[in-house]
PDB file of C-alpha atoms in Angstrom:
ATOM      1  CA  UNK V   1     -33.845 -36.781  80.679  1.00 49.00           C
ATOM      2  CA  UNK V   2     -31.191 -36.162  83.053  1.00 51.00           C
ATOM      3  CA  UNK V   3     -29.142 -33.521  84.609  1.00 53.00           C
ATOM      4  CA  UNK V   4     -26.237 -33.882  86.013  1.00 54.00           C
ATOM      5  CA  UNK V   5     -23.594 -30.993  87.380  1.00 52.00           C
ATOM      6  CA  UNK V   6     -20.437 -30.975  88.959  1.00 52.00           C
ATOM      7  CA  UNK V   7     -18.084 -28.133  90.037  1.00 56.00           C
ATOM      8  CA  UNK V   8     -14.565 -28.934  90.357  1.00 52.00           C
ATOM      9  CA  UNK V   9     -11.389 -26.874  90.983  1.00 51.00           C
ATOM     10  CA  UNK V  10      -7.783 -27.156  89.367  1.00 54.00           C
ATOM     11  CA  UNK V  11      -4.690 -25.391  90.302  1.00 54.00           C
ATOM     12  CA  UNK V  12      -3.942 -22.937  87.701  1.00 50.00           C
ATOM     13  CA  UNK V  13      -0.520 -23.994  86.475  1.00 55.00           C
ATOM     14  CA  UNK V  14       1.205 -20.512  86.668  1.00 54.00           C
ATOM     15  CA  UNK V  15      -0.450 -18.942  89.074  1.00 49.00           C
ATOM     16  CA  UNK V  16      -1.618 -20.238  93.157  1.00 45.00           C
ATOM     17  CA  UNK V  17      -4.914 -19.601  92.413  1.00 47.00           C
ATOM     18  CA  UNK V  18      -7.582 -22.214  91.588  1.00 45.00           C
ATOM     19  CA  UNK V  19      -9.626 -22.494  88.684  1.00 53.00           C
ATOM     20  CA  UNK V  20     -13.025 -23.765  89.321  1.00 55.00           C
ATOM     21  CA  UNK V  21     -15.054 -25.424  85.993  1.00 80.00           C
ATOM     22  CA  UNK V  22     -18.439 -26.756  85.397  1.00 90.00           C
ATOM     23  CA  UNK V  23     -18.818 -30.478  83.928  1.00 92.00           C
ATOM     24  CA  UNK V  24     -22.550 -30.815  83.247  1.00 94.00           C
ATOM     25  CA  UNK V  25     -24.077 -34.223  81.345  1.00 94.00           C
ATOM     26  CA  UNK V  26     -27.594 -34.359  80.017  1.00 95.00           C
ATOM     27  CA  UNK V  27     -29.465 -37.042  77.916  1.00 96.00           C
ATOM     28  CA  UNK V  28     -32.583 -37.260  75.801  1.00 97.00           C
ATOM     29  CA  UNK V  29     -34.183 -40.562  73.925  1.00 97.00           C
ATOM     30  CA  UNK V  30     -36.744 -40.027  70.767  1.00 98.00           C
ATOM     31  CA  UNK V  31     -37.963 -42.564  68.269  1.00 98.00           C
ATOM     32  CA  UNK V  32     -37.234 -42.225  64.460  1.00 97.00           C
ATOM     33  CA  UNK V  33     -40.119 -44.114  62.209  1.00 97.00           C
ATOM     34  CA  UNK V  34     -37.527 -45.364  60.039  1.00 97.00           C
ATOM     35  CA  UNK V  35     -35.228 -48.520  60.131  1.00 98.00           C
ATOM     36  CA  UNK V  36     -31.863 -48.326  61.964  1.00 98.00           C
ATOM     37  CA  UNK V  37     -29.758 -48.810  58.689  1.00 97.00           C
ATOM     38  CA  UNK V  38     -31.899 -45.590  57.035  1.00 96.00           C
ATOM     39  CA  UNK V  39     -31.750 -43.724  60.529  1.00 98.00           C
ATOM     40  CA  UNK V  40     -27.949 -43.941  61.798  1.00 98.00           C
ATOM     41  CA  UNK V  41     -26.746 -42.041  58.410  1.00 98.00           C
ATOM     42  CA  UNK V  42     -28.542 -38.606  59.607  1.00 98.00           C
ATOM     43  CA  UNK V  43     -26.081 -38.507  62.912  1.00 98.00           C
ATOM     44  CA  UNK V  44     -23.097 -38.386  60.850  1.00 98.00           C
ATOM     45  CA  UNK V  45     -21.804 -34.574  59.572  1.00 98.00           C
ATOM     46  CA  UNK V  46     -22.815 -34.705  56.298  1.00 97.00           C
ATOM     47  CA  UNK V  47     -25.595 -37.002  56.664  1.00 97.00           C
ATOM     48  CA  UNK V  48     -27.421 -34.165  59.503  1.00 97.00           C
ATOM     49  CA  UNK V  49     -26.891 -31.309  56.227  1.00 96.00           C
ATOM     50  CA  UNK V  50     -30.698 -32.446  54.807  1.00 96.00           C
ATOM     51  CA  UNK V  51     -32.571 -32.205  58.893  1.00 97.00           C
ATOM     52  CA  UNK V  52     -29.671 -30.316  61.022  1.00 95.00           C
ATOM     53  CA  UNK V  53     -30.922 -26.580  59.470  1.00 92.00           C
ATOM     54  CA  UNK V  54     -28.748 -24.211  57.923  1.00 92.00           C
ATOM     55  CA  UNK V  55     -26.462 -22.814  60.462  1.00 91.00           C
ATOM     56  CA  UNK V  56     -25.297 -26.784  60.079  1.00 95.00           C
ATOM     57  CA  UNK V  57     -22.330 -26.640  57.461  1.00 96.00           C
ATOM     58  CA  UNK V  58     -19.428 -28.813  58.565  1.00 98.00           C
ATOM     59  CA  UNK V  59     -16.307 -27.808  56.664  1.00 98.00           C
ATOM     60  CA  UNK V  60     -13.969 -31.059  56.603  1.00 98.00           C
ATOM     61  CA  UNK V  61     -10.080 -31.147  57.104  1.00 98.00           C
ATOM     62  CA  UNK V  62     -10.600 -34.586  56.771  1.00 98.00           C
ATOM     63  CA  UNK V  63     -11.096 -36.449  54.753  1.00 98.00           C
ATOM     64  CA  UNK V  64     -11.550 -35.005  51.551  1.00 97.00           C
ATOM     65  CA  UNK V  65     -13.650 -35.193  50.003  1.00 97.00           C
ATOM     66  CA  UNK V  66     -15.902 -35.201  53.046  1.00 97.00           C
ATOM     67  CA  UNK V  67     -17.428 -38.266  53.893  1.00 97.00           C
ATOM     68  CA  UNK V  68     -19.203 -40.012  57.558  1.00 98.00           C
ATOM     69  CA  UNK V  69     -16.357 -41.655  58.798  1.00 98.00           C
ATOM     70  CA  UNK V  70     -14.817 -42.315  62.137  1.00 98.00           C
ATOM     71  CA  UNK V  71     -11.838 -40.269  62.839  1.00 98.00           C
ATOM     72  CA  UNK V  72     -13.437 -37.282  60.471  1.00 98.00           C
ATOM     73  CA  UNK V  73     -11.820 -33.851  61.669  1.00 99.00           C
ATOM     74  CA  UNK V  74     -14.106 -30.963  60.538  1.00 99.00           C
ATOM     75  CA  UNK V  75     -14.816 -27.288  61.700  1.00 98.00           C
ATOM     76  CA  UNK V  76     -18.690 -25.433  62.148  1.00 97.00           C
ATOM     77  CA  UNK V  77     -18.829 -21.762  62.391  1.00 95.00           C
ATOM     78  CA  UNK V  78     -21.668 -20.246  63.330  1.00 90.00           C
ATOM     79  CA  UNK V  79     -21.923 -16.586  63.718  1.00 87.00           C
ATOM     80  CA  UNK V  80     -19.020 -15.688  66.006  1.00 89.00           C
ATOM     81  CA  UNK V  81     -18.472 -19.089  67.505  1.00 92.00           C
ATOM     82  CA  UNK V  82     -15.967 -21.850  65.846  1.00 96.00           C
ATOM     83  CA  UNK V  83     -16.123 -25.616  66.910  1.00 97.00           C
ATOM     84  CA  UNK V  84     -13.890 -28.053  65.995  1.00 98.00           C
ATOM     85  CA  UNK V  85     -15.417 -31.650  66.362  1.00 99.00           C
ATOM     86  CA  UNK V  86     -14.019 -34.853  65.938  1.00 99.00           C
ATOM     87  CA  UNK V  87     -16.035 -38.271  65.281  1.00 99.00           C
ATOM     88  CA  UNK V  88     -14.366 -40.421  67.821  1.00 99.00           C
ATOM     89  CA  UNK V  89     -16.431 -43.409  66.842  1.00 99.00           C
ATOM     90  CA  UNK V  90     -19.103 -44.111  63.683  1.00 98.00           C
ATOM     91  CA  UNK V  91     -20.137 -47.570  63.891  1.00 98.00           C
ATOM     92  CA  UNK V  92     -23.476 -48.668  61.514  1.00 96.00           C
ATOM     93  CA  UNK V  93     -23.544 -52.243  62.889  1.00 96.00           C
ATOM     94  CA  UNK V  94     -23.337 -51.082  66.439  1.00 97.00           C
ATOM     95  CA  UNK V  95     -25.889 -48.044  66.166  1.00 98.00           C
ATOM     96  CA  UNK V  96     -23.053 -46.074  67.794  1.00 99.00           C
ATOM     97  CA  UNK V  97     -22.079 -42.435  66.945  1.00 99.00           C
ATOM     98  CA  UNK V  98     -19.714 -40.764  69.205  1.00 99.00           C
ATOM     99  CA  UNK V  99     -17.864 -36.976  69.086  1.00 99.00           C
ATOM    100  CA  UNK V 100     -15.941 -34.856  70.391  1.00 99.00           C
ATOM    101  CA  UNK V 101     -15.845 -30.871  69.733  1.00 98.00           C
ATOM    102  CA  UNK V 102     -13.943 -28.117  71.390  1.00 98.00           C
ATOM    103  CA  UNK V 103     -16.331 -24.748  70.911  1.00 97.00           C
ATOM    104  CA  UNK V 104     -14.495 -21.412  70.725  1.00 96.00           C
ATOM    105  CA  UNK V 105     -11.207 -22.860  73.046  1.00 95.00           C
ATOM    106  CA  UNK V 106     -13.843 -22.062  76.321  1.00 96.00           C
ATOM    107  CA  UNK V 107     -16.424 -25.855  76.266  1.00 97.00           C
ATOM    108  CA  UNK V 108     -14.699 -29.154  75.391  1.00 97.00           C
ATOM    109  CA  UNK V 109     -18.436 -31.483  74.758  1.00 97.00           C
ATOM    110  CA  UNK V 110     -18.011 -35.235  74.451  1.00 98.00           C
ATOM    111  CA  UNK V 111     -21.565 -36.283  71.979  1.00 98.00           C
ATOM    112  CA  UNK V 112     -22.527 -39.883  72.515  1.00 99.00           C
ATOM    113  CA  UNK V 113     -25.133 -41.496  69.767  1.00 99.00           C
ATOM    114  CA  UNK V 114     -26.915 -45.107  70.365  1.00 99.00           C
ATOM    115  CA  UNK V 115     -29.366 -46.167  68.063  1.00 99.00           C
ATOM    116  CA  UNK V 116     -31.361 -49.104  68.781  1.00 99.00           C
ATOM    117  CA  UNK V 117     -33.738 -51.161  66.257  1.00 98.00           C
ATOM    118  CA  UNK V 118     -37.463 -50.864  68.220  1.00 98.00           C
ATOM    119  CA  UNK V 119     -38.979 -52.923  64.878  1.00 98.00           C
ATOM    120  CA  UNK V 120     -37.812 -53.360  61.533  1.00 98.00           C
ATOM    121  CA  UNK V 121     -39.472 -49.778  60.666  1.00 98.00           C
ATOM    122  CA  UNK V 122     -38.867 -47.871  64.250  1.00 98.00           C
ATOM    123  CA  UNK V 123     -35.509 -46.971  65.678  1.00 98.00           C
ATOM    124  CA  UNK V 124     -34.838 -45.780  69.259  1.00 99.00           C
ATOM    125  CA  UNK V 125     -32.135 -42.672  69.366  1.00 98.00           C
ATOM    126  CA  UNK V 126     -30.387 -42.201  72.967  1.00 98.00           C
ATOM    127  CA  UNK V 127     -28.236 -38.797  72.647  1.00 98.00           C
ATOM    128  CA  UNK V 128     -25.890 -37.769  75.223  1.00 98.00           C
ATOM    129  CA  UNK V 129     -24.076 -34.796  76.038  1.00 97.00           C
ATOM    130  CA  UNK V 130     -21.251 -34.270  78.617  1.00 96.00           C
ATOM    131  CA  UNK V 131     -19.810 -30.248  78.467  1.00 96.00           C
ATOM    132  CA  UNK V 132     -16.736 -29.215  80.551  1.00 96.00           C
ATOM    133  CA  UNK V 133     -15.950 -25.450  80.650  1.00 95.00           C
ATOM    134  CA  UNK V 134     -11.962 -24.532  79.792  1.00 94.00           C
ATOM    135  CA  UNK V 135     -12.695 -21.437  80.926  1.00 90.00           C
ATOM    136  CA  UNK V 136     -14.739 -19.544  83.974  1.00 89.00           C
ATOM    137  CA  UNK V 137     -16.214 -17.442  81.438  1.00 91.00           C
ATOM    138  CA  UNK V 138     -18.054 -20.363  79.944  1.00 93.00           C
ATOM    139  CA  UNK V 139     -19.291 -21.618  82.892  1.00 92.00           C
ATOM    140  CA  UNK V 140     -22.841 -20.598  83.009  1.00 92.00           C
ATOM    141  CA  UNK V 141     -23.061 -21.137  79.202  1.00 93.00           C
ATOM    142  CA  UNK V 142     -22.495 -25.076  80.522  1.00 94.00           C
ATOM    143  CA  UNK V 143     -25.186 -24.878  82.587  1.00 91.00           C
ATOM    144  CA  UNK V 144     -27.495 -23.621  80.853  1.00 93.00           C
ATOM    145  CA  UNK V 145     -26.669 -25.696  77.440  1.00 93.00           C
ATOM    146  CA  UNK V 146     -27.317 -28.771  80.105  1.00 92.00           C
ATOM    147  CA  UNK V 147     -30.605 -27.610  80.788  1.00 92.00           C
ATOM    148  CA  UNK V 148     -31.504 -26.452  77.306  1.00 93.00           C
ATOM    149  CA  UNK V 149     -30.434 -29.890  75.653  1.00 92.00           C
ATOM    150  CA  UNK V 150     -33.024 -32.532  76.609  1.00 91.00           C
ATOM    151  CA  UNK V 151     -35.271 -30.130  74.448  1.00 92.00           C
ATOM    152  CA  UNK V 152     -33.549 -30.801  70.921  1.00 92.00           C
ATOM    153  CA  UNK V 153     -35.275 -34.448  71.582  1.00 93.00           C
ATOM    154  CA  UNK V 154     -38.409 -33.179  70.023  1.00 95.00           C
ATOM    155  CA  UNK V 155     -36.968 -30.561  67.660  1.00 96.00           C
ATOM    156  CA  UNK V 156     -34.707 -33.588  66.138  1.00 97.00           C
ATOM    157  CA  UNK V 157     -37.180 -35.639  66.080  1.00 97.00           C
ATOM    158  CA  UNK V 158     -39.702 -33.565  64.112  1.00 97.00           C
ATOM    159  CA  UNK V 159     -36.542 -31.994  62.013  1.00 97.00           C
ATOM    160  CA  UNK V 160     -35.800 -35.904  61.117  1.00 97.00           C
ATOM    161  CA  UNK V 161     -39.056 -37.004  60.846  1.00 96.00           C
ATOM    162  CA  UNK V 162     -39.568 -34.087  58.029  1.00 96.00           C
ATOM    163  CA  UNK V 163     -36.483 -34.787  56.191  1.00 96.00           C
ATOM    164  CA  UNK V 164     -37.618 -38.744  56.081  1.00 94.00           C
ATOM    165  CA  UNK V 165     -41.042 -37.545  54.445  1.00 93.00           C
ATOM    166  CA  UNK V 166     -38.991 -35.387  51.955  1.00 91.00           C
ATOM    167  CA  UNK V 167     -36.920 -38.593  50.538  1.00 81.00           C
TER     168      UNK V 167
END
């Protein structure tokens, strides 16, 4: 697990004043007791719907109909917040996942996914998160998602391992 935060400040672009934001990165690494090719397909959108839980509903602008592929656009609402994520890279051969999302116009959160074959039945998952605030008011929701993350490790892990067991 690690922690990282950074405060920077930007000039405000119509006014003197600066804007100061919060970049935080945190990472977590679990094991998956399946192989890699039957593992990477639950970090894609549709392929988290069976583990993810159901505030987990991506809506797809594209494509349609909705299917785990790089450069899929899609939208999750939950409650009163609205995401729009992009999958910036979805590579099975590679064990590489990567997203980005934009939450609610106030977090921009770059999602990097690197699954590695332990044996031919165990599969390493490295997750990575990196969350800039667009917004003061979403600064200290930064922070603490950085120091909440590193604990979805074991909830994804058991939420996986469960959905495996299903079928």
């Amino acid at each position: 697990m690690a922690i990282v935060f950074f405060k920077s400040s930007t000039p405000s672009p119509d006014r003197k004043e600066y804007l100061a934001m919060i970049h935080a990165r945190s990472e977590f690494t679990f094991t998956v007791h399946a192989p890699l090719a039957a593992a990477f397909p639950l970090f894609g959108p549709e392929g988290e719907r069976p583990w993810a839980g159901p505030d987990w509903d991506p809506q797809f602008l594209y494509p349609i109909p909705a299917r785990d592929v790089e450069g899929a656009v899609f939208r999750i609402r939950r409650g009163h917040r609205d995401a729009l994520w992009v999958n910036t890279v979805f590579d099975i051969q590679a064990g590489h996942a990567a997203y980005v999302s934009v939450i609610d116009k106030k977090i921009a959160t770059r999602v990097d996914v690197q699954l590695t074959a332990i044996d031919p039945q165990t599969t390493s998952v490295h997750v990575m998160y990196e969350r800039t605030s667009l917004d003061a008011s979403a600064e200290a929701e930064v922070g603490e998602m950085a120091r909440t993350d590193p604990q979805m490790g074991r909830e994804w892990k058991k939420s996986i391992s469960d959905c495996l067991a299903r079928g």
